[in-house]
Tab-separated table of C-alpha atoms in Angstrom:
chain	number	residue	atom	x	y	z
A	17	GLY	CA	-28.673	-34.008	54.292
A	18	GLU	CA	-29.263	-34.375	50.590
A	19	ASN	CA	-26.645	-33.277	48.254
A	20	VAL	CA	-27.435	-32.613	44.667
A	21	GLU	CA	-24.619	-32.096	42.046
A	22	GLN	CA	-25.849	-30.739	38.194
A	23	HIS	CA	-24.046	-31.161	35.120
A	24	PRO	CA	-23.439	-29.059	33.020
A	25	SER	CA	-23.341	-25.753	34.415
A	26	THR	CA	-23.561	-23.988	31.085
A	27	LEU	CA	-25.148	-25.406	27.663
A	28	SER	CA	-25.663	-23.693	24.325
A	29	VAL	CA	-27.625	-25.953	21.568
A	30	GLN	CA	-29.014	-25.038	17.998
A	31	GLU	CA	-32.174	-24.528	17.776
A	32	GLY	CA	-34.319	-27.351	17.043
A	33	ASP	CA	-31.736	-29.518	18.561
A	34	SER	CA	-32.139	-31.496	21.751
A	35	ALA	CA	-30.949	-30.511	25.282
A	36	VAL	CA	-29.854	-32.979	28.160
A	37	ILE	CA	-29.247	-31.907	32.024
A	38	LYS	CA	-28.415	-34.204	34.400
A	39	CYS	CA	-28.394	-34.572	37.835
A	40	THR	CA	-26.892	-36.969	40.892
A	41	TYR	CA	-28.249	-37.112	44.368
A	42	SER	CA	-26.798	-38.788	47.441
A	43	ASP	CA	-29.679	-40.064	49.869
A	44	SER	CA	-30.968	-43.074	48.497
A	45	ALA	CA	-34.416	-41.623	50.884
A	46	SER	CA	-35.119	-39.327	48.479
A	47	ASN	CA	-38.317	-39.833	46.541
A	48	TYR	CA	-39.522	-36.550	44.580
A	49	PHE	CA	-37.494	-35.164	41.630
A	50	PRO	CA	-38.712	-31.946	40.396
A	51	TRP	CA	-37.375	-29.314	37.912
A	52	TYR	CA	-37.671	-26.105	37.640
A	53	LYS	CA	-37.126	-23.095	35.057
A	54	GLN	CA	-35.981	-19.909	36.397
A	55	GLU	CA	-36.023	-16.770	33.990
A	56	LEU	CA	-34.353	-13.449	35.093
A	57	GLY	CA	-36.079	-11.620	37.879
A	58	LYS	CA	-38.719	-14.332	38.102
A	59	GLY	CA	-38.917	-17.240	40.276
A	60	PRO	CA	-38.289	-21.174	39.942
A	61	GLN	CA	-40.927	-22.278	37.819
A	62	LEU	CA	-42.114	-25.563	38.649
A	63	ILE	CA	-42.154	-27.188	34.990
A	64	ILE	CA	-41.975	-31.348	35.013
A	65	ASP	CA	-41.466	-33.420	38.009
A	66	ILE	CA	-41.415	-37.410	38.800
A	67	ARG	CA	-41.797	-39.494	41.708
A	68	SER	CA	-39.707	-42.617	42.722
A	69	ASN	CA	-42.152	-45.514	41.609
A	70	VAL	CA	-41.590	-43.936	38.096
A	71	GLY	CA	-38.874	-44.529	35.455
A	72	GLU	CA	-39.860	-41.613	33.335
A	73	LYS	CA	-42.266	-38.990	32.372
A	74	LYS	CA	-42.992	-37.018	29.599
A	75	ASP	CA	-44.807	-33.721	28.806
A	76	GLN	CA	-45.145	-32.267	24.995
A	77	ARG	CA	-41.376	-31.331	24.491
A	78	ILE	CA	-40.056	-32.384	27.848
A	79	ALA	CA	-39.052	-35.811	29.547
A	80	VAL	CA	-37.506	-36.660	33.011
A	81	THR	CA	-35.843	-40.286	33.773
A	82	LEU	CA	-34.794	-41.569	37.088
A	83	ASN	CA	-32.370	-44.326	38.280
A	84	LYS	CA	-32.906	-44.774	41.169
A	85	THR	CA	-30.102	-47.803	41.373
A	86	ALA	CA	-27.651	-45.381	40.386
A	87	LYS	CA	-29.254	-42.124	42.004
A	88	HIS	CA	-29.076	-39.595	38.908
A	89	PHE	CA	-32.316	-37.921	36.632
A	90	SER	CA	-31.992	-36.432	33.348
A	91	LEU	CA	-34.076	-33.419	32.019
A	92	HIS	CA	-34.802	-33.561	28.288
A	93	ILE	CA	-35.789	-30.950	25.931
A	94	THR	CA	-36.546	-31.686	22.317
A	95	GLU	CA	-36.581	-29.296	19.262
A	96	THR	CA	-35.190	-26.814	21.792
A	97	GLN	CA	-37.229	-23.351	20.639
A	98	PRO	CA	-35.587	-19.503	21.841
A	99	GLU	CA	-37.959	-19.437	24.920
A	100	ASP	CA	-36.678	-22.758	26.067
A	101	SER	CA	-33.307	-20.328	27.091
A	102	ALA	CA	-33.089	-20.049	30.981
A	103	VAL	CA	-31.634	-21.154	33.887
A	104	TYR	CA	-32.723	-24.713	34.965
A	105	PHE	CA	-32.487	-26.402	38.597
A	106	CYS	CA	-33.459	-30.009	39.214
A	107	ALA	CA	-34.281	-30.968	43.015
A	108	ALA	CA	-34.397	-33.830	45.019
A	109	SER	CA	-36.476	-34.058	48.260
A	110	TYR	CA	-37.669	-37.482	50.628
A	111	ASP	CA	-40.118	-34.726	53.011
A	112	TYR	CA	-40.963	-31.000	52.619
A	113	LYS	CA	-37.915	-29.594	52.008
A	114	LEU	CA	-36.203	-29.717	48.697
A	115	SER	CA	-32.679	-29.762	47.773
A	116	PHE	CA	-31.125	-27.905	44.753
A	117	GLY	CA	-28.888	-28.544	42.516
A	118	ALA	CA	-26.792	-25.512	41.667
A	119	GLY	CA	-28.325	-24.686	37.985
A	120	THR	CA	-27.798	-24.891	34.298
A	121	THR	CA	-28.016	-21.953	31.850
A	122	VAL	CA	-29.392	-23.153	28.806
A	123	THR	CA	-29.017	-20.815	25.688
A	124	VAL	CA	-30.567	-21.776	22.559
A	125	ARG	CA	-28.864	-20.258	19.354
A	126	ALA	CA	-31.426	-18.934	16.438
B	3	ASP	CA	-53.659	-14.392	39.135
B	4	THR	CA	-54.143	-17.247	41.803
B	5	GLY	CA	-50.314	-17.907	42.126
B	6	VAL	CA	-47.947	-16.998	44.849
B	7	SER	CA	-47.074	-13.078	45.836
B	8	GLN	CA	-44.650	-11.427	47.323
B	9	ASP	CA	-44.120	-7.825	48.676
B	10	PRO	CA	-42.294	-6.302	48.564
B	11	ARG	CA	-40.207	-7.050	44.955
B	12	HIS	CA	-36.951	-5.349	45.637
B	13	LYS	CA	-35.625	-3.887	48.973
B	14	ILE	CA	-32.574	-2.048	49.591
B	15	THR	CA	-31.548	-1.448	53.518
B	16	LYS	CA	-28.765	-0.095	54.940
B	17	ARG	CA	-26.643	-2.514	57.057
B	18	GLY	CA	-27.755	-2.873	60.506
B	19	GLN	CA	-31.729	-2.013	60.128
B	20	ASN	CA	-34.391	-4.841	60.151
B	21	VAL	CA	-36.435	-5.707	57.273
B	22	THR	CA	-39.843	-7.586	56.475
B	23	PHE	CA	-41.013	-9.315	53.755
B	24	ARG	CA	-44.632	-10.752	52.943
B	25	CYS	CA	-46.038	-14.053	51.648
B	26	ASP	CA	-48.967	-14.630	50.199
B	27	PRO	CA	-49.505	-18.027	48.931
B	28	ILE	CA	-52.124	-19.928	46.566
B	29	SER	CA	-55.164	-19.554	48.603
B	30	GLU	CA	-55.858	-23.728	49.475
B	31	HIS	CA	-52.250	-24.347	50.151
B	32	ASN	CA	-51.783	-25.073	53.595
B	33	ARG	CA	-47.846	-25.418	53.052
B	34	LEU	CA	-45.493	-22.542	52.912
B	35	TYR	CA	-41.562	-22.826	52.656
B	36	TRP	CA	-39.548	-20.204	52.619
B	37	TYR	CA	-36.058	-20.436	50.797
B	38	ARG	CA	-33.287	-18.083	49.875
B	39	GLN	CA	-30.967	-17.863	46.816
B	40	THR	CA	-27.581	-16.140	46.324
B	41	LEU	CA	-26.379	-15.678	42.552
B	42	GLY	CA	-25.135	-18.337	40.290
B	43	GLN	CA	-27.068	-21.035	43.193
B	44	GLY	CA	-30.034	-22.755	43.351
B	45	PRO	CA	-32.559	-22.029	46.192
B	46	GLU	CA	-31.657	-23.143	49.873
B	47	PHE	CA	-34.377	-24.059	52.190
B	48	LEU	CA	-34.544	-21.657	55.297
B	49	THR	CA	-38.308	-22.885	56.781
B	50	TYR	CA	-41.432	-24.432	56.593
B	51	PHE	CA	-45.107	-24.107	57.748
B	52	GLN	CA	-47.727	-26.263	57.551
B	53	ASN	CA	-51.074	-24.050	58.761
B	54	GLU	CA	-49.715	-21.554	61.262
B	55	ALA	CA	-47.255	-23.783	62.727
B	56	GLN	CA	-43.682	-23.571	61.938
B	57	LEU	CA	-42.491	-26.850	61.371
B	58	GLU	CA	-38.613	-27.003	61.094
B	59	LYS	CA	-35.519	-24.032	60.278
B	60	SER	CA	-32.833	-24.722	58.807
B	61	ARG	CA	-29.368	-23.671	60.706
B	62	LEU	CA	-28.844	-20.710	58.063
B	63	LEU	CA	-32.188	-19.526	59.651
B	64	SER	CA	-29.909	-17.411	62.691
B	65	ASP	CA	-31.185	-16.033	65.379
B	66	ARG	CA	-31.563	-12.924	63.675
B	67	PHE	CA	-34.374	-14.093	61.205
B	68	SER	CA	-37.839	-15.032	62.351
B	69	ALA	CA	-40.817	-16.079	60.360
B	70	GLU	CA	-44.687	-16.165	60.999
B	71	ARG	CA	-47.779	-17.534	60.060
B	72	PRO	CA	-50.345	-15.966	61.555
B	73	LYS	CA	-53.576	-18.176	60.818
B	74	GLY	CA	-52.304	-20.225	58.359
B	75	SER	CA	-52.831	-18.045	55.976
B	76	PHE	CA	-49.706	-15.028	54.766
B	77	SER	CA	-46.452	-15.212	56.250
B	78	THR	CA	-43.562	-12.845	57.000
B	79	LEU	CA	-40.137	-13.163	57.196
B	80	GLU	CA	-38.313	-10.935	59.125
B	81	ILE	CA	-35.022	-9.942	59.390
B	82	GLN	CA	-33.059	-7.904	62.330
B	83	ARG	CA	-30.002	-6.409	62.273
B	84	THR	CA	-29.084	-6.987	58.507
B	85	GLU	CA	-25.367	-7.974	57.143
B	86	GLN	CA	-24.212	-7.507	53.928
B	87	GLY	CA	-24.425	-11.135	53.438
B	88	ASP	CA	-28.294	-10.901	54.058
B	89	SER	CA	-27.952	-9.806	50.679
B	90	ALA	CA	-29.946	-12.436	47.965
B	91	MET	CA	-33.299	-13.521	46.837
B	92	TYR	CA	-35.595	-14.572	49.461
B	93	LEU	CA	-38.403	-16.958	47.538
B	94	CYS	CA	-41.964	-17.992	48.840
B	95	ALA	CA	-43.211	-21.350	48.153
B	96	SER	CA	-46.421	-22.961	48.471
B	97	SER	CA	-47.934	-26.363	48.398
B	98	LEU	CA	-51.024	-28.302	48.808
B	99	SER	CA	-49.497	-31.905	48.792
B	100	GLY	CA	-46.211	-31.152	50.233
B	101	PHE	CA	-44.429	-32.424	47.230
B	102	GLU	CA	-45.438	-29.882	44.327
B	103	GLN	CA	-43.806	-26.719	45.303
B	104	TYR	CA	-44.944	-23.169	43.753
B	105	PHE	CA	-42.359	-20.222	44.113
B	106	GLY	CA	-43.817	-16.865	44.070
B	107	PRO	CA	-41.611	-14.141	42.628
B	108	GLY	CA	-39.082	-13.450	45.161
B	109	THR	CA	-37.796	-10.294	46.984
B	110	ARG	CA	-34.701	-9.301	45.824
B	111	LEU	CA	-33.057	-7.902	48.984
B	112	THR	CA	-29.637	-5.265	48.709
B	113	VAL	CA	-27.944	-4.582	52.093
B	114	THR	CA	-25.718	-1.979	51.839
């Protein structure tokens, strides 16, 4: 099955700085790569996703890049704000089920 | 609110008891998924329905677990003879396309 590794496990950034989270996957058949944000006591919230026929996608302050050759993808958050503090999960899928990374706890310092 | 809803939000039960959780997906979504999330980990896939048909069950889903989706609408997940290792957050997600999956708030189960 698919194995997704996520780094770093924790990330502390100054408000206004950028945050980058990286993930690698094992199954070259994977073709869909979503990112989720999870706040305490809540379910994961889909924030951005990318499919294998696209190399980069941007939505306001967040962007995701995909390198299929190297089997890795990254989440970039620019101009971080206190409300960006949460746990972020990457995932990969080649069918209907998502395989998740272990998560990155992002703390934005005011 | 037209998102995915789950009930109950919290459940505390004693070891050996049976529990049942309910998930109501986004109304037009024909695909429904159950995941389990333990502390400090990402969600793990348990099972998947397309309409009322259960199409796959993970090896994580022992024979004490059963899921149903009658009439292709809401779904229930039952755990029989609960064990302390069943303590986790049980998440439900729904999808229209099979790609974007939208999660509910989860049911946190504590087995004492």
